[in-house]
XYZ file of C-alpha atoms in Angstrom:
405
model
C 1.899 14.300 -24.164
C 1.331 11.460 -26.700
C -2.205 11.864 -27.855
C -2.587 15.029 -27.754
C -6.576 14.727 -27.137
C -7.015 13.807 -23.300
C -6.532 16.946 -20.323
C -4.738 15.842 -17.332
C -7.862 15.514 -15.343
C -9.255 12.579 -17.917
C -5.894 10.556 -17.677
C -5.312 11.150 -13.910
C -9.080 10.295 -12.960
C -8.756 7.176 -15.751
C -5.697 5.672 -14.005
C -6.820 6.392 -10.885
C -10.069 3.716 -11.629
C -7.295 1.641 -13.326
C -5.117 1.066 -10.177
C -7.826 0.309 -8.264
C -9.001 -2.436 -10.786
C -5.083 -3.604 -10.263
C -5.126 -3.666 -6.426
C -8.894 -5.597 -6.074
C -7.189 -9.191 -4.679
C -4.492 -7.537 -2.305
C -6.280 -8.072 0.592
C -8.148 -10.486 -0.695
C -6.069 -13.021 2.027
C -6.407 -10.678 5.088
C -10.118 -9.749 4.857
C -10.754 -13.645 5.149
C -7.717 -14.391 7.649
C -10.024 -15.867 10.395
C -11.651 -17.842 8.300
C -8.280 -19.376 6.560
C -6.611 -19.308 10.233
C -9.508 -21.976 11.123
C -9.242 -23.931 7.874
C -5.831 -24.117 7.676
C -4.625 -24.295 11.231
C -2.551 -21.213 10.994
C -0.747 -19.691 13.402
C -0.597 -15.405 13.799
C 2.880 -15.453 12.430
C 1.817 -17.835 8.922
C -1.174 -15.672 8.559
C 1.054 -12.433 9.311
C 3.669 -14.177 6.639
C 1.146 -14.671 3.668
C -0.509 -11.677 4.347
C 3.213 -10.031 3.912
C 4.130 -12.000 1.314
C 2.689 -9.830 -1.047
C 4.863 -7.280 -0.961
C 7.916 -10.028 -0.997
C 6.653 -10.716 -4.268
C 6.448 -6.787 -5.389
C 9.838 -5.937 -3.842
C 12.111 -8.447 -5.467
C 10.374 -7.408 -8.687
C 9.574 -3.818 -8.261
C 13.353 -3.139 -9.017
C 13.511 -3.951 -12.673
C 10.055 -3.153 -13.805
C 10.391 0.031 -12.345
C 13.731 0.949 -13.479
C 13.080 -0.221 -17.025
C 10.807 2.941 -17.208
C 13.704 4.617 -17.604
C 14.269 2.726 -21.082
C 10.543 1.191 -21.931
C 7.729 2.522 -22.359
C 5.983 2.352 -18.863
C 2.205 1.304 -20.963
C 3.620 -1.890 -22.009
C 4.930 -2.541 -18.626
C 1.397 -2.028 -16.860
C -0.900 -4.050 -18.917
C 1.686 -7.176 -18.786
C 1.386 -6.702 -15.374
C -2.660 -6.573 -15.052
C -2.865 -9.523 -17.006
C -0.764 -11.276 -14.487
C -3.037 -9.939 -12.136
C -5.706 -11.720 -13.220
C -4.156 -14.783 -13.969
C -2.593 -15.045 -10.018
C -6.358 -14.110 -9.074
C -7.781 -17.222 -10.447
C -4.952 -19.325 -9.511
C -5.550 -18.446 -5.929
C -8.893 -19.272 -6.009
C -8.010 -23.028 -7.880
C -4.828 -24.103 -6.535
C -4.261 -22.818 -2.443
C -5.023 -25.115 -0.234
C -3.300 -24.455 2.761
C -0.266 -22.394 4.073
C 2.391 -23.363 1.475
C 0.489 -23.484 -1.581
C -1.509 -19.929 -0.524
C 2.109 -18.374 -0.263
C 3.335 -19.265 -3.558
C 0.509 -17.457 -5.638
C -0.001 -14.246 -2.259
C 3.984 -13.879 -3.641
C 2.919 -14.260 -7.501
C -0.121 -11.562 -6.973
C 2.974 -9.298 -5.350
C 5.048 -9.430 -8.665
C 2.105 -8.188 -10.889
C 1.377 -5.421 -8.918
C 4.926 -4.379 -9.258
C 4.704 -3.745 -12.265
C 1.204 -1.481 -11.794
C 1.591 0.785 -8.689
C 5.123 2.826 -9.629
C 5.191 2.423 -12.911
C 2.123 4.368 -13.493
C 3.264 6.855 -11.387
C 6.344 6.899 -13.230
C 4.061 7.408 -16.277
C 1.915 9.819 -15.445
C 5.530 12.205 -13.844
C 6.591 11.384 -17.330
C 3.456 12.632 -19.499
C 1.950 14.910 -17.456
C 2.854 18.802 -17.756
C 5.271 19.838 -14.438
C 2.083 21.944 -12.655
C 0.194 18.228 -12.878
C 2.567 16.380 -11.300
C 2.107 16.837 -7.837
C -1.825 16.712 -8.197
C -0.741 13.445 -9.971
C 1.229 11.812 -7.682
C -1.519 12.365 -4.648
C -4.299 11.067 -7.099
C -2.596 7.917 -7.188
C -1.478 7.500 -4.003
C -5.419 8.550 -3.234
C -6.086 5.327 -5.174
C -3.889 3.156 -3.336
C -6.202 3.726 -0.381
C -9.684 3.537 -2.241
C -8.079 0.140 -4.126
C -7.158 -1.477 -0.663
C -10.671 -0.349 -0.085
C -12.488 -1.736 -2.434
C -10.213 -5.173 -2.134
C -11.569 -4.918 1.347
C -15.587 -4.450 0.352
C -15.262 -6.825 -2.837
C -13.593 -9.396 -0.963
C -16.362 -9.869 1.728
C -19.747 -9.140 -0.136
C -18.477 -11.702 -2.811
C -17.131 -14.119 -0.354
C -20.544 -13.770 1.510
C -22.657 -14.775 -1.760
C -20.512 -16.967 -3.700
C -17.875 -18.820 -1.449
C -14.434 -17.470 -1.185
C -13.229 -19.356 -4.176
C -15.211 -17.930 -6.487
C -15.057 -14.519 -5.230
C -11.130 -14.425 -5.593
C -11.524 -15.843 -9.076
C -14.342 -12.781 -9.847
C -11.552 -10.398 -8.264
C -9.695 -11.056 -11.505
C -12.164 -9.172 -13.146
C -10.623 -5.779 -11.412
C -7.523 -5.896 -13.237
C -9.557 -6.700 -16.626
C -10.808 -3.201 -16.009
C -7.398 -2.313 -15.652
C -6.374 -3.243 -19.154
C -8.794 -1.587 -21.166
C -8.162 1.535 -19.048
C -4.715 1.853 -19.464
C -5.054 1.105 -23.693
C -7.030 3.661 -23.414
C -6.524 6.515 -21.479
C -2.740 6.672 -21.422
C -0.550 7.999 -23.633
C 1.970 6.032 -25.211
C 5.562 7.275 -23.627
C 7.802 6.464 -26.747
C 11.763 6.468 -26.323
C 13.262 9.991 -25.250
C 16.625 11.100 -25.974
C 18.039 10.753 -22.394
C 16.784 6.634 -22.817
C 19.190 6.244 -25.401
C 22.096 4.425 -25.000
C 23.177 0.554 -22.784
C 20.826 0.024 -20.307
C 21.924 -0.400 -16.538
C 20.111 -1.081 -13.298
C 22.875 0.394 -11.577
C 21.611 1.937 -7.932
C 24.361 3.602 -6.512
C 23.400 6.903 -8.220
C 20.506 6.649 -6.209
C 21.643 6.267 -2.971
C 24.315 8.912 -3.386
C 20.848 11.434 -3.280
C 20.489 11.668 0.518
C 17.374 13.824 -0.280
C 15.992 11.046 -2.310
C 16.745 8.542 0.160
C 15.067 10.083 2.643
C 12.128 9.836 1.601
C 12.773 6.072 0.245
C 12.651 5.496 4.337
C 9.712 7.406 5.373
C 8.138 5.372 2.235
C 9.581 2.347 4.002
C 7.443 3.370 7.294
C 4.510 4.383 6.244
C 4.054 1.294 3.999
C 5.265 -1.106 7.389
C 2.386 0.521 9.186
C -0.113 0.480 6.328
C 0.227 -3.259 5.924
C 0.273 -4.058 9.677
C -3.478 -2.101 10.068
C -4.730 -3.939 6.045
C -3.501 -7.604 7.131
C -4.634 -6.677 11.268
C -7.280 -4.794 11.308
C -9.723 -7.604 10.465
C -8.762 -9.376 12.975
C -8.468 -7.099 16.012
C -12.500 -6.431 15.522
C -12.918 -9.704 15.690
C -11.625 -9.980 18.709
C -12.968 -6.354 19.725
C -16.395 -7.165 19.094
C -16.741 -10.566 20.763
C -16.522 -9.265 23.547
C -18.156 -5.896 23.220
C -22.395 -7.449 23.509
C -24.231 -5.704 22.056
C -23.222 -2.956 19.627
C -24.122 0.213 18.550
C -23.220 0.099 15.096
C -23.519 -3.167 13.715
C -20.850 -3.786 11.025
C -18.742 -6.671 10.274
C -15.189 -6.485 10.508
C -14.442 -6.404 6.657
C -17.104 -3.605 6.408
C -15.068 -1.858 9.254
C -12.074 -2.427 7.365
C -13.717 -1.132 4.086
C -14.920 2.024 5.238
C -11.865 2.900 7.526
C -9.277 2.422 4.529
C -11.432 4.706 2.675
C -11.479 7.326 5.335
C -8.161 9.202 4.470
C -8.310 9.378 1.023
C -9.595 13.138 1.495
C -6.995 13.771 3.322
C -4.097 12.391 1.040
C -5.191 14.758 -2.044
C -5.488 18.194 0.970
C -2.120 17.352 2.425
C -0.472 17.197 -1.119
C -2.251 21.311 -1.386
C -0.755 22.262 1.946
C 2.661 21.363 1.493
C 3.181 24.752 -0.182
C 2.060 26.338 2.350
C 2.969 24.109 5.589
C 6.145 22.626 3.798
C 6.611 18.886 2.792
C 9.329 17.468 6.175
C 7.127 19.132 8.339
C 3.387 18.033 7.454
C 5.211 13.915 7.368
C 6.748 14.360 10.667
C 2.977 15.477 11.948
C 1.520 13.134 10.175
C 4.028 9.758 11.590
C 3.463 11.319 15.218
C -0.141 11.546 15.232
C -0.803 7.699 13.469
C 2.101 6.073 16.197
C 0.343 7.770 18.659
C -3.234 6.931 18.042
C -1.693 3.510 17.046
C -1.278 3.061 21.230
C -4.694 4.339 21.640
C -6.564 2.111 19.505
C -5.270 -0.927 21.392
C -5.318 0.892 24.824
C -9.034 1.747 23.878
C -9.811 -2.856 24.162
C -10.180 -1.901 27.590
C -13.020 0.736 27.563
C -16.268 0.283 25.588
C -16.573 -1.050 22.119
C -17.810 2.664 20.876
C -14.761 4.202 21.716
C -12.630 1.555 19.524
C -14.863 1.920 16.629
C -14.582 5.498 16.621
C -10.943 5.481 17.348
C -9.856 3.088 14.304
C -11.477 5.807 12.132
C -9.569 9.123 13.558
C -6.124 6.551 13.479
C -6.993 5.320 9.989
C -7.324 9.066 8.395
C -3.819 10.008 9.795
C -2.208 6.632 8.888
C -2.934 7.781 4.719
C -2.289 10.958 5.258
C 1.026 11.559 4.472
C 1.454 8.677 1.461
C 0.275 11.335 -1.335
C 3.242 13.660 -0.331
C 5.802 11.125 0.881
C 5.338 10.008 -3.005
C 5.714 13.645 -4.444
C 9.091 13.939 -2.342
C 10.647 11.056 -4.306
C 9.526 12.530 -7.712
C 10.505 15.920 -6.449
C 14.147 15.495 -4.886
C 14.961 12.530 -7.401
C 17.369 13.130 -10.951
C 14.838 13.445 -13.577
C 17.156 10.990 -15.668
C 17.212 8.123 -13.392
C 13.971 9.009 -11.937
C 12.095 5.171 -12.734
C 15.541 4.360 -11.069
C 15.135 6.356 -7.699
C 11.308 5.689 -7.539
C 12.201 1.770 -7.924
C 14.071 1.773 -5.103
C 11.389 3.923 -3.323
C 9.044 0.708 -3.889
C 11.711 -1.420 -2.513
C 11.844 0.289 0.665
C 7.966 0.197 0.992
C 7.383 -3.099 0.324
C 10.312 -4.537 1.933
C 8.564 -3.101 4.994
C 4.781 -3.544 3.961
C 6.199 -7.743 3.817
C 8.109 -7.889 6.888
C 6.317 -5.635 9.583
C 2.875 -7.541 9.353
C 4.980 -10.565 10.147
C 6.603 -8.715 13.236
C 3.532 -7.676 14.020
C 1.923 -11.118 14.895
C 5.218 -12.393 16.206
C 4.926 -9.895 18.905
C 1.296 -10.792 19.253
C 1.860 -14.456 19.762
C 4.974 -13.958 22.438
C 2.687 -11.350 24.138
C -0.483 -13.454 24.840
C -1.880 -13.902 21.279
C -4.789 -11.921 19.441
C -7.371 -12.808 22.023
C -5.054 -10.613 24.782
C -5.663 -7.168 24.851
C -1.816 -6.582 26.458
C -0.480 -8.478 23.280
C -2.274 -6.033 20.802
C -0.724 -2.963 23.010
C 2.499 -4.223 23.121
C 2.469 -5.050 19.329
C 0.820 -1.372 18.298
C 3.636 -0.218 20.805
C 6.009 -1.799 18.949
C 4.599 -0.328 15.902
C 5.339 3.275 16.977
C 8.878 3.462 17.951
C 9.157 1.683 14.293
C 7.426 4.866 13.322
C 9.827 7.451 15.056
C 12.704 6.552 12.177
C 10.761 9.415 9.825
C 11.269 12.162 11.574
C 14.915 11.464 12.040
C 15.493 10.566 8.827
C 14.055 13.427 7.624
C 15.842 15.925 9.593
C 19.064 14.716 9.236
C 18.863 13.876 5.371
C 16.744 15.794 3.592
C 18.637 19.152 5.294
C 17.708 21.691 2.224
C 13.765 21.444 2.517
C 13.314 24.844 4.477
C 9.941 23.719 5.033
């Protein structure tokens, strides 16, 4: 296990916190999207683009950085990428002045995160004993939701005290913490015999594994839906609260985004523990069906009292988050160990590609259906998302046929 002195629980816990630190700037722009739309005169499609372009940077870079973990020590890649996260957070704070400059630095932030999340999950799959791998994947998946929530919270709180530029600069302290934890707690993984030979990023063998491909598709759909939530939940509640009158719970939209992102974290771990009893495929299909339905209910709740909207968003967020750990566990269990890094790299490409495109398309539907001030437009946008989610059960049933669960 590299160091020989750190237990799997200690390693998983430290890397949970390190990944949260690496994500402090992830939803910094979506948290303040209404402010930026006003200050920079952005329409909904442009706002969705700046929110989502983070994942374009991630998508372009992650095949190389995660694929390299089949040949290089993931620890070095993670540390270098954390340092990139510090630099890109500072650059956005000082150099972003409008649509194009914000696009550039959000893209660079995504490039930095490409060397953190999936390489970290790959490092744990290499480092942990087999009995702890599924739990490790679940906790790192849960750290993603936790990191998003912390990014909402820290951005909203820091901006309220210091203004957005100083807030964005201070968000770079998160990756700095991640560097320290990675150095101290993640064991180095020296070159193993299976890593010898000429390195090649040839993904034909990855795509020939149809069972693994099913989970890549599922991850893409999951990340696309989650990215819509991250990009638009603040704007959604700005609109919902505007016509609500007196609020039973007087939380700001940023605070709501923080809390709803956290509600699904325990479910991620619970769902992982249920896999042996219920079946991975069945659990994912149930979770996806629930989240697609609840998304439409959330949009329709705008016609009712505000307390209904407030309540439904928590249930929706829990259903949306619940399957991330078991999807990630699926790619680990279905992939060939010799090319697991490349399999996880393509898994991440599917996820980041959908995470980039879906907020933009969601914003486009909002625009053509009447804009973010229209209840009907929100219903159309969430309805289109539900249709997209239906891809997952089809893919799992068609491609993952050997899974009797």
